Each structure stands twice: as C-alpha cells, then as structure tokens.
Amino acid sequence: MTEGDGNQAPPPRRRGRPSRTEAKTGPGARTRILEAARTEFSERGYDKTSVRGIAKAAGVDAALVHHYFGTKDEVFAAAIELSFEPALVIPDILGSSTEGLGERLAGYFIGVWENPASRAPLLAIMRSAMTHEAAAKVLRVFVLRRLLDRIADQLDVPDATFRAELAASHMVGIAVLRYVIRAEPLASADPQKIIAMVGPTLQRYLTEA
Amino acid sequence: MTEGDGNQAPPPRRRGRPSRTEAKTGPGARTRILEAARTEFSERGYDKTSVRGIAKAAGVDAALVHHYFGTKDEVFAAAIELSFEPALVIPDILGSSTEGLGERLAGYFIGVWENPASRAPLLAIMRSAMTHEAAAKVLRVFVLRRLLDRIADQLDVPDATFRAELAASHMVGIAVLRYVIRAEPLASADPQKIIAMVGPTLQRYLTEA
C-alpha cells in the first residue's frame, strides 16, 4: 500500500467536508498515523491503545487508520517496523558479502537501542509482548518471522532461519539485561565493546556451517 | 539463616497458642513459605503478591515470613533462587575444569526452562521484571549480580563478569523468543539442538580471552 492510496479513499465520515480532506488524508497522513501509533503504543502499552486513540493523536479519522493499516494488530506491526526500519537497513547490513555481517548486525541493533527515539517504542513493544499474547503474536507472526526470513534468505548455511533466530535471541537478551533490567556490568558497558564481543558470535551463527 | 531458626523465634501473635506452634514454625515452614511465595508470584505477578498472602498460602503467620526472609523483595529473590537452585547446581556446572562449561550451562538453563514446574515461576519473574522496576531491581541486585559474580569467580579471562553476563544475555534471549514469544523455528526446536549450537558460544565467552 502506497501513500497515494490515501487520496483515492478518503474516510467516509469526512465526505461532506472537502475543505478539511487535504489535511486529513494528504500524503503526510500515513506517516503521521504511524508516528502517532508508535507514541500511543509506547506510552499506553498494547492493551490500552486503540485505533480511535491513534487516529485522534494523528488528527485523522479512525477509518483512515483502518484504510491504511487494517486492524490494531497490523498498526502495531507497522509501528514496530518503523522502529527497526528493516526494509531500509537490512539490504545495507547484509551488503554484498557476509564478511563482517555479525558486527554490522550488532552495530545496527545496539544503535537502534542507544537512540532514545527508537528505544522508548521498542521497550513498550517488548513489555507488551512479554505480558499480552496478542502483542506477542504480532511480534511472532508479522515482525520476527519476516525479519528472520529476510535475513535467512541471504545466508548460505543449513538451518539458516534457526541460526538467524539464535543471533536475534542474543540481541534480544542483551536488550533485556542492558536496557530493561539494567544489570551491570552490561548496562554501563561501552557500546563498541559490546559490538566487538557480540559481532563474532553473530558471525559464527550466520556464516559457519 | 537455617531452618532451625524457626524454633527459636516463633511468630509473636501465636505465643499464646503453643499447640499450633509446631505446625506453624516447624522445620518445614521455611520450605512451605518459599513454595507458597513462588506460587503466589507466579500466579499473581509481583505487584499483586503480598507477604500476608504468601503467609496465608503457606499456613503461617506473616511475621514468620518476615523473620525468615525480611521484606517482600527478599522473599521474591529467595523464590527466584529456588527456581534456579544456583547454590546447588553451580558448583556442579562449573566442575573442576572449564572444558565443556558452555554446554553444561546451556544444558542446565534449557533444562530449567523445559521443566514446567520451574518454567511457570520463571515466566512470572521475567514478566514482573520487564514491567515493574521493583522486580527488575530484585533481579538486578539480589539475583543476577550474585549469580554472575559466582560464575565469574571461577573464570580465568579478563572482564569475567561482563563475559558471564553476555553468556547470560544469550540464554535470557532464548528464553524470551522460545518460551514467551514462542517464535519459530526456535520455539519447536529440539532442546539438544539448541544446546549443541549455543554451548560453543557460551564457551567462547567464558574461556577464550
């Protein structure tokens, strides 16, 4: 679905008010909805976030949220993807060869978590997924599986998806201990030191058959 | 503090009722309190569990819970340690040499999680720690730090505690993806396959300088 779709399907309830249609459905609406969704999920958690609340925060009609993304779960998945931007960065991380892939992946992951703007929504996502099966399912079905498959596609090892998930599990665990539990010495460790130690582990999982 | 302590300090409110003292404070009381605490924390989560509730479930006076363990946080820490039984198993895991240490640690950790009796409280602990700072602090201060230091003491590598925590982070991440999010293919993987893949990673962290 592209941003242009918005102009073809304005939200039904606004049909009689053409003067506001541009602002409500213009090319920026999709981005505003995603940003609003990310903020709402971060601040309220999965359970208490509603499509209506996201629409309100984005200044659009709830129908437009449904039009662009579908259900609340699908908005949640899109908001998570916004934090990782996998479509943008994964080709860069994978690059043309697997040399240094482990270090690039570790660097990307730590970078996303070190940035407060992406850390807050990621924390919210993890907390939601740990405590609500609906949120766990979104992460499992929409996000992780796609991400792992996309990485595994580029690998030349047996059990590539399993190996990609082992690499992912290590990064998830680092996020839990460093950013959620804040257990020392990992919580205060220099990001470069973590990347230097973890990179070779990810490299082994992803490239050594 | 040993189990014998219970006989020296019966709970104050029961002083006038000697016929019930034996059952309330006998050598089994400490174990019953711990088991009750584990069940209460598992079923209610950290927030909704109280020392009074634990005491009631164990059939003892709340004062006896305080006598044996101190605060709610300290009961929580003791209940977590009951799940891992680190004092019992860590000497065995560490053994007399570091050869095969990674595989022994991975095997122990996966074994604890594969056992439904220990999995339930561990899930509750992780959920609590992800969502409540008080529970995260218990894990950070009372459990992880002690566990990591105990392992690091036996290692002959620089940054031993940092390395022990990287190893721990990998196991925590596996628990999150396999047992909480239940993301495939890790969720359905043969435990032995996971141990065989993860063992060498832990071994590298813990022994290769």
Short mmCIF file of C-alpha atoms in Angstrom, two decimals:
data_model
loop_
_atom_site.label_atom_id
_atom_site.label_comp_id
_atom_site.label_asym_id
_atom_site.label_seq_id
_atom_site.Cartn_x
_atom_site.Cartn_y
_atom_site.Cartn_z
CA MET A 1 0.00 0.00 0.00
CA THR A 2 1.49 3.36 -1.02
CA GLU A 3 0.86 6.84 0.32
CA GLY A 4 -1.04 7.74 -2.87
CA ASP A 5 -3.84 5.41 -1.81
CA GLY A 6 -4.98 7.95 0.72
CA ASN A 7 -6.29 10.32 -1.93
CA GLN A 8 -8.29 7.59 -3.60
CA ALA A 9 -10.13 6.60 -0.44
CA PRO A 10 -10.90 9.49 1.89
CA PRO A 11 -12.55 8.46 5.14
CA PRO A 12 -16.33 8.14 4.71
CA ARG A 13 -17.37 10.44 7.52
CA ARG A 14 -15.47 13.37 6.05
CA ARG A 15 -17.12 13.25 2.62
CA GLY A 16 -19.23 16.34 3.19
CA ARG A 17 -16.30 18.46 4.32
CA PRO A 18 -13.94 18.76 1.38
CA SER A 19 -12.03 21.72 2.81
CA ARG A 20 -10.52 19.51 5.51
CA THR A 21 -9.90 16.47 3.31
CA GLU A 22 -6.41 17.50 2.23
CA ALA A 23 -5.05 17.81 5.76
CA LYS A 24 -6.79 14.64 6.89
CA THR A 25 -5.74 12.36 4.06
CA GLY A 26 -2.78 14.08 2.39
CA PRO A 27 0.47 12.30 1.68
CA GLY A 28 1.69 13.00 5.23
CA ALA A 29 -1.27 11.26 6.86
CA ARG A 30 0.19 7.76 6.69
CA THR A 31 3.42 8.88 8.35
CA ARG A 32 1.52 10.86 10.99
CA ILE A 33 -0.60 7.80 11.80
CA LEU A 34 2.49 5.62 12.19
CA GLU A 35 4.24 8.15 14.41
CA ALA A 36 1.09 8.53 16.49
CA ALA A 37 0.73 4.76 16.75
CA ARG A 38 4.31 4.43 17.93
CA THR A 39 3.77 7.09 20.58
CA GLU A 40 0.45 5.65 21.72
CA PHE A 41 1.76 2.07 21.97
CA SER A 42 4.86 3.35 23.80
CA GLU A 43 3.02 5.46 26.31
CA ARG A 44 -0.10 3.38 26.92
CA GLY A 45 1.05 -0.15 26.18
CA TYR A 46 -0.61 -2.55 23.78
CA ASP A 47 -3.78 -3.15 25.77
CA LYS A 48 -4.82 0.43 26.30
CA THR A 49 -4.06 1.66 22.80
CA SER A 50 -6.98 1.90 20.39
CA VAL A 51 -7.27 2.68 16.69
CA ARG A 52 -9.57 5.55 17.69
CA GLY A 53 -6.89 6.95 20.03
CA ILE A 54 -4.21 6.67 17.35
CA ALA A 55 -6.48 8.41 14.84
CA LYS A 56 -7.17 11.21 17.29
CA ALA A 57 -3.47 11.70 18.03
CA ALA A 58 -2.70 11.79 14.30
CA GLY A 59 -5.57 14.21 13.59
CA VAL A 60 -7.29 11.83 11.18
CA ASP A 61 -10.43 9.75 11.09
CA ALA A 62 -10.27 6.22 12.50
CA ALA A 63 -11.46 4.94 9.12
CA LEU A 64 -8.26 6.24 7.53
CA VAL A 65 -6.18 4.25 10.02
CA HIS A 66 -8.12 1.12 9.06
CA HIS A 67 -7.79 2.03 5.39
CA TYR A 68 -4.01 2.28 5.55
CA PHE A 69 -3.20 -0.49 8.02
CA GLY A 70 -6.22 -2.68 8.74
CA THR A 71 -6.59 -3.90 12.32
CA LYS A 72 -4.98 -2.66 15.53
CA ASP A 73 -2.53 -5.60 15.32
CA GLU A 74 -1.47 -4.51 11.86
CA VAL A 75 -0.93 -0.92 13.01
CA PHE A 76 1.14 -2.34 15.87
CA ALA A 77 3.26 -4.39 13.44
CA ALA A 78 3.78 -1.35 11.21
CA ALA A 79 4.75 0.78 14.21
CA ILE A 80 7.31 -1.84 15.23
CA GLU A 81 8.72 -1.95 11.71
CA LEU A 82 9.01 1.83 11.81
CA SER A 83 11.35 1.47 14.80
CA PHE A 84 13.57 -1.08 13.09
CA GLU A 85 13.15 0.21 9.53
CA PRO A 86 14.19 -3.24 8.31
CA ALA A 87 13.21 -2.63 4.70
CA LEU A 88 15.60 0.31 4.61
CA VAL A 89 18.51 -1.03 6.56
CA ILE A 90 18.59 -4.77 6.02
CA PRO A 91 19.94 -4.57 2.46
CA ASP A 92 22.71 -2.31 3.76
CA ILE A 93 23.50 -4.59 6.67
CA LEU A 94 23.55 -7.70 4.53
CA GLY A 95 25.58 -5.87 1.89
CA SER A 96 27.26 -7.74 -0.92
CA SER A 97 29.17 -10.22 1.22
CA THR A 98 28.76 -11.89 4.60
CA GLU A 99 32.17 -10.65 5.72
CA GLY A 100 31.71 -8.54 8.85
CA LEU A 101 27.96 -9.26 8.82
CA GLY A 102 27.87 -10.14 12.54
CA GLU A 103 29.48 -6.86 13.52
CA ARG A 104 27.19 -4.85 11.19
CA LEU A 105 24.09 -6.51 12.66
CA ALA A 106 25.27 -5.99 16.26
CA GLY A 107 26.13 -2.36 15.45
CA TYR A 108 22.74 -1.72 13.87
CA PHE A 109 20.86 -3.33 16.74
CA ILE A 110 22.79 -1.55 19.51
CA GLY A 111 22.45 1.71 17.55
CA VAL A 112 18.67 1.40 17.40
CA TRP A 113 18.55 0.77 21.16
CA GLU A 114 21.02 3.52 22.05
CA ASN A 115 18.83 6.08 20.27
CA PRO A 116 16.21 7.29 22.80
CA ALA A 117 13.69 7.95 19.99
CA SER A 118 13.63 4.30 18.97
CA ARG A 119 14.38 2.85 22.42
CA ALA A 120 11.12 4.01 24.01
CA PRO A 121 8.82 2.29 21.50
CA LEU A 122 10.97 -0.83 21.50
CA LEU A 123 10.74 -1.04 25.28
CA ALA A 124 6.99 -0.69 25.02
CA ILE A 125 6.82 -3.40 22.37
CA MET A 126 8.88 -5.82 24.44
CA ARG A 127 6.87 -5.15 27.58
CA SER A 128 3.63 -5.65 25.66
CA ALA A 129 4.85 -8.86 24.05
CA MET A 130 6.02 -10.24 27.41
CA THR A 131 2.66 -9.70 29.04
CA HIS A 132 0.00 -9.89 26.29
CA GLU A 133 -0.39 -12.83 23.97
CA ALA A 134 -1.95 -10.60 21.27
CA ALA A 135 1.16 -8.44 21.18
CA ALA A 136 3.43 -11.49 21.29
CA LYS A 137 1.55 -12.88 18.31
CA VAL A 138 2.08 -9.70 16.29
CA LEU A 139 5.79 -9.82 17.03
CA ARG A 140 5.92 -13.52 16.18
CA VAL A 141 3.80 -13.52 13.03
CA PHE A 142 4.24 -10.11 11.45
CA VAL A 143 7.65 -8.93 12.59
CA LEU A 144 10.11 -11.61 13.66
CA ARG A 145 9.22 -14.19 11.05
CA ARG A 146 9.51 -11.72 8.20
CA LEU A 147 12.72 -10.25 9.55
CA LEU A 148 14.33 -13.65 10.11
CA ASP A 149 13.24 -14.97 6.72
CA ARG A 150 14.61 -11.89 5.01
CA ILE A 151 18.00 -12.38 6.68
CA ALA A 152 17.99 -16.17 6.25
CA ASP A 153 17.35 -15.77 2.51
CA GLN A 154 20.76 -14.19 2.16
CA LEU A 155 22.64 -16.84 4.09
CA ASP A 156 24.38 -19.90 2.76
CA VAL A 157 24.21 -22.17 5.80
CA PRO A 158 21.91 -25.08 6.75
CA ASP A 159 19.10 -24.16 9.16
CA ALA A 160 19.50 -20.51 8.19
CA THR A 161 16.30 -19.31 9.87
CA PHE A 162 17.12 -21.16 13.10
CA ARG A 163 20.58 -19.61 13.05
CA ALA A 164 19.19 -16.16 12.34
CA GLU A 165 16.86 -16.59 15.31
CA LEU A 166 19.71 -17.67 17.61
CA ALA A 167 21.53 -14.48 16.58
CA ALA A 168 18.34 -12.50 17.20
CA SER A 169 17.88 -14.15 20.60
CA HIS A 170 21.30 -12.96 21.70
CA MET A 171 20.46 -9.38 20.73
CA VAL A 172 17.06 -9.59 22.43
CA GLY A 173 18.74 -10.85 25.61
CA ILE A 174 21.26 -8.02 25.55
CA ALA A 175 18.38 -5.55 25.21
CA VAL A 176 16.61 -7.14 28.19
CA LEU A 177 19.64 -7.11 30.50
CA ARG A 178 21.12 -3.77 29.38
CA TYR A 179 18.07 -1.61 28.75
CA VAL A 180 15.24 -3.18 30.75
CA ILE A 181 16.79 -4.85 33.82
CA ARG A 182 19.86 -2.58 33.58
CA ALA A 183 22.11 -5.23 35.09
CA GLU A 184 25.77 -4.30 35.47
CA PRO A 185 28.34 -4.51 34.00
CA LEU A 186 26.42 -4.77 30.71
CA ALA A 187 24.19 -1.77 31.47
CA SER A 188 27.13 0.66 31.57
CA ALA A 189 29.40 -1.05 29.05
CA ASP A 190 30.69 0.91 26.06
CA PRO A 191 28.50 0.07 23.04
CA GLN A 192 31.63 -0.52 20.94
CA LYS A 193 32.87 -3.09 23.44
CA ILE A 194 29.57 -4.97 23.23
CA ILE A 195 29.59 -4.87 19.43
CA ALA A 196 33.18 -6.12 19.32
CA MET A 197 32.34 -9.07 21.59
CA VAL A 198 28.96 -9.97 20.11
CA GLY A 199 29.81 -9.47 16.42
CA PRO A 200 31.92 -12.65 16.14
CA THR A 201 29.15 -14.68 17.83
CA LEU A 202 26.54 -13.50 15.33
CA GLN A 203 29.03 -14.06 12.52
CA ARG A 204 29.51 -17.66 13.60
CA TYR A 205 25.77 -18.33 13.72
CA LEU A 206 25.12 -16.72 10.36
CA THR A 207 28.04 -17.96 8.31
CA GLU A 208 29.76 -21.00 9.79
CA ALA A 209 28.05 -24.20 8.73
CA MET B 1 19.73 -18.38 58.01
CA THR B 2 18.96 -22.04 58.60
CA GLU B 3 15.69 -23.87 59.10
CA GLY B 4 16.49 -24.33 62.78
CA ASP B 5 15.96 -20.60 63.31
CA GLY B 6 12.23 -21.11 63.15
CA ASN B 7 12.08 -22.85 66.50
CA GLN B 8 14.00 -20.09 68.22
CA ALA B 9 11.68 -17.31 67.07
CA PRO B 10 8.04 -18.29 66.80
CA PRO B 11 5.81 -15.55 65.40
CA PRO B 12 4.70 -13.15 68.15
CA ARG B 13 0.97 -13.40 67.56
CA ARG B 14 0.97 -17.15 68.14
CA ARG B 15 2.68 -17.02 71.53
CA GLY B 16 -0.44 -17.85 73.47
CA ARG B 17 -1.28 -20.86 71.34
CA PRO B 18 1.50 -23.39 71.81
CA SER B 19 -0.47 -26.32 70.42
CA ARG B 20 -0.30 -24.83 66.93
CA THR B 21 3.28 -23.62 67.16
CA GLU B 22 4.86 -26.81 65.85
CA ALA B 23 2.90 -26.82 62.59
CA LYS B 24 3.33 -23.08 62.10
CA THR B 25 7.04 -22.83 62.69
CA GLY B 26 8.40 -26.37 62.33
CA PRO B 27 11.35 -27.21 60.12
CA GLY B 28 9.09 -27.42 57.07
CA ALA B 29 7.79 -23.88 57.46
CA ARG B 30 10.64 -22.19 55.61
CA THR B 31 10.25 -24.50 52.62
CA ARG B 32 6.47 -24.09 52.65
CA ILE B 33 6.84 -20.29 52.66
CA LEU B 34 9.23 -20.42 49.69
CA GLU B 35 6.96 -22.72 47.71
CA ALA B 36 3.97 -20.54 48.51
CA ALA B 37 5.92 -17.42 47.51
CA ARG B 38 6.86 -18.98 44.20
CA THR B 39 3.25 -19.91 43.50
CA GLU B 40 1.91 -16.51 44.57
CA PHE B 41 4.44 -14.56 42.49
CA SER B 42 3.78 -16.87 39.52
CA GLU B 43 0.04 -16.62 39.65
CA ARG B 44 -0.46 -13.02 40.74
CA GLY B 45 2.65 -11.29 39.47
CA TYR B 46 4.99 -9.16 41.54
CA ASP B 47 2.64 -6.25 42.15
CA LYS B 48 -0.32 -8.17 43.50
CA THR B 49 1.64 -10.53 45.72
CA SER B 50 1.87 -9.61 49.40
CA VAL B 51 3.76 -11.07 52.35
CA ARG B 52 0.38 -11.54 54.03
CA GLY B 53 -0.89 -13.56 51.02
CA ILE B 54 2.24 -15.71 50.98
CA ALA B 55 1.90 -16.35 54.70
CA LYS B 56 -1.74 -17.33 54.30
CA ALA B 57 -0.94 -19.72 51.44
CA ALA B 58 1.86 -21.31 53.49
CA GLY B 59 -0.33 -21.58 56.58
CA VAL B 60 1.97 -19.45 58.73
CA ASP B 61 1.93 -16.03 60.30
CA ALA B 62 3.19 -13.10 58.22
CA ALA B 63 5.72 -12.38 60.98
CA LEU B 64 7.37 -15.72 60.27
CA VAL B 65 7.78 -14.79 56.61
CA HIS B 66 9.48 -11.56 57.69
CA HIS B 67 11.53 -13.47 60.22
CA TYR B 68 12.91 -15.90 57.63
CA PHE B 69 13.25 -13.61 54.63
CA GLY B 70 12.80 -9.95 55.53
CA THR B 71 10.95 -7.80 53.01
CA LYS B 72 8.73 -8.79 50.09
CA ASP B 73 11.68 -8.11 47.76
CA GLU B 74 13.82 -10.54 49.70
CA VAL B 75 11.14 -13.22 49.56
CA PHE B 76 10.95 -12.60 45.81
CA ALA B 77 14.72 -13.04 45.47
CA ALA B 78 14.63 -16.24 47.52
CA ALA B 79 11.75 -17.58 45.40
CA ILE B 80 13.74 -16.86 42.23
CA GLU B 81 16.78 -18.61 43.65
CA LEU B 82 14.58 -21.58 44.45
CA SER B 83 13.79 -21.88 40.72
CA PHE B 84 17.41 -21.78 39.65
CA GLU B 85 18.86 -23.50 42.73
CA PRO B 86 22.20 -21.89 41.88
CA ALA B 87 23.85 -22.77 45.18
CA LEU B 88 23.17 -26.43 44.47
CA VAL B 89 23.92 -26.62 40.78
CA ILE B 90 26.58 -24.02 40.06
CA PRO B 91 29.40 -25.99 41.65
CA ASP B 92 28.37 -28.98 39.52
CA ILE B 93 28.12 -26.91 36.36
CA LEU B 94 31.44 -25.21 36.90
CA GLY B 95 33.02 -28.54 37.83
CA SER B 96 36.75 -28.93 38.13
CA SER B 97 37.64 -27.61 34.66
CA THR B 98 36.17 -25.18 32.15
CA GLU B 99 36.14 -27.85 29.44
CA GLY B 100 32.58 -28.25 28.22
CA LEU B 101 31.40 -25.49 30.57
CA GLY B 102 29.38 -23.73 27.83
CA GLU B 103 27.46 -26.87 27.02
CA ARG B 104 26.82 -27.65 30.71
CA LEU B 105 25.50 -24.14 31.32
CA ALA B 106 23.28 -24.22 28.23
CA GLY B 107 22.01 -27.67 29.21
CA TYR B 108 21.22 -26.58 32.76
CA PHE B 109 19.44 -23.43 31.61
CA ILE B 110 17.35 -25.14 28.93
CA GLY B 111 16.57 -27.93 31.41
CA VAL B 112 15.23 -25.47 33.97
CA TRP B 113 13.01 -23.85 31.32
CA GLU B 114 11.84 -27.15 29.83
CA ASN B 115 10.57 -28.26 33.24
CA PRO B 116 7.00 -26.89 33.63
CA ALA B 117 7.42 -26.65 37.42
CA SER B 118 10.27 -24.18 37.13
CA ARG B 119 9.13 -22.57 33.87
CA ALA B 120 5.96 -21.05 35.32
CA PRO B 121 7.69 -19.09 38.10
CA LEU B 122 10.49 -18.03 35.75
CA LEU B 123 7.97 -16.68 33.27
CA ALA B 124 6.31 -14.76 36.09
CA ILE B 125 9.64 -13.38 37.25
CA MET B 126 10.60 -12.22 33.76
CA ARG B 127 7.21 -10.64 33.16
CA SER B 128 7.39 -8.86 36.51
CA ALA B 129 10.93 -7.65 35.88
CA MET B 130 10.00 -6.36 32.41
CA THR B 131 7.14 -4.28 33.72
CA HIS B 132 7.95 -3.33 37.33
CA GLU B 133 11.10 -1.56 38.36
CA ALA B 134 10.90 -3.03 41.87
CA ALA B 135 11.01 -6.57 40.44
CA ALA B 136 13.74 -5.59 37.97
CA LYS B 137 15.77 -4.27 40.88
CA VAL B 138 15.45 -7.53 42.79
CA LEU B 139 16.64 -9.46 39.76
CA ARG B 140 19.48 -6.97 39.20
CA VAL B 141 20.69 -6.60 42.79
CA PHE B 142 19.91 -9.88 44.52
CA VAL B 143 19.92 -12.48 41.77
CA LEU B 144 21.85 -11.65 38.62
CA ARG B 145 24.75 -9.91 40.28
CA ARG B 146 25.33 -12.75 42.75
CA LEU B 147 24.93 -15.40 40.07
CA LEU B 148 27.29 -13.64 37.64
CA ASP B 149 29.90 -12.96 40.31
CA ARG B 150 29.79 -16.57 41.42
CA ILE B 151 30.40 -17.77 37.85
CA ALA B 152 32.97 -15.05 37.10
CA ASP B 153 34.98 -16.02 40.19
CA GLN B 154 35.73 -19.36 38.58
CA LEU B 155 36.84 -17.95 35.22
CA ASP B 156 40.32 -17.08 34.11
CA VAL B 157 39.56 -14.40 31.50
CA PRO B 158 39.68 -10.60 31.60
CA ASP B 159 36.28 -8.91 32.10
CA ALA B 160 34.92 -12.15 33.52
CA THR B 161 31.68 -10.67 34.88
CA PHE B 162 30.97 -8.87 31.60
CA ARG B 163 31.57 -12.12 29.72
CA ALA B 164 29.39 -14.06 32.14
CA GLU B 165 26.65 -11.50 31.56
CA LEU B 166 26.96 -11.77 27.76
CA ALA B 167 26.53 -15.52 28.14
CA ALA B 168 23.54 -14.92 30.42
CA SER B 169 22.05 -12.44 27.95
CA HIS B 170 22.07 -15.09 25.22
CA MET B 171 20.21 -17.54 27.45
CA VAL B 172 17.73 -14.85 28.54
CA GLY B 173 17.05 -14.02 24.88
CA ILE B 174 16.50 -17.67 24.03
CA ALA B 175 14.00 -17.89 26.90
CA VAL B 176 12.19 -14.79 25.60
CA LEU B 177 11.91 -15.99 21.99
CA ARG B 178 11.31 -19.68 22.69
CA TYR B 179 9.12 -19.67 25.80
CA VAL B 180 7.49 -16.21 25.89
CA ILE B 181 7.09 -15.02 22.29
CA ARG B 182 7.22 -18.63 21.03
CA ALA B 183 8.77 -17.58 17.73
CA GLU B 184 9.54 -20.36 15.26
CA PRO B 185 11.75 -22.17 14.47
CA LEU B 186 13.31 -21.74 17.94
CA ALA B 187 10.03 -22.45 19.77
CA SER B 188 9.79 -26.00 18.39
CA ALA B 189 13.49 -26.79 18.11
CA ASP B 190 14.87 -29.88 19.83
CA PRO B 191 16.47 -28.78 23.13
CA GLN B 192 19.58 -30.81 22.28
CA LYS B 193 19.99 -28.92 19.02
CA ILE B 194 19.83 -25.59 20.86
CA ILE B 195 22.34 -26.75 23.48
CA ALA B 196 24.71 -28.00 20.76
CA MET B 197 24.58 -24.64 18.95
CA VAL B 198 24.66 -22.36 21.98
CA GLY B 199 27.21 -24.30 24.08
CA PRO B 200 30.22 -23.25 21.95
CA THR B 201 29.10 -19.60 22.09
CA LEU B 202 28.95 -19.63 25.89
CA GLN B 203 32.25 -21.49 25.97
CA ARG B 204 33.89 -18.77 23.87
CA TYR B 205 32.59 -16.00 26.14
CA LEU B 206 33.62 -17.75 29.32
CA THR B 207 37.00 -19.16 28.39
CA GLU B 208 38.59 -17.50 25.34
CA ALA B 209 40.45 -14.37 26.32
#
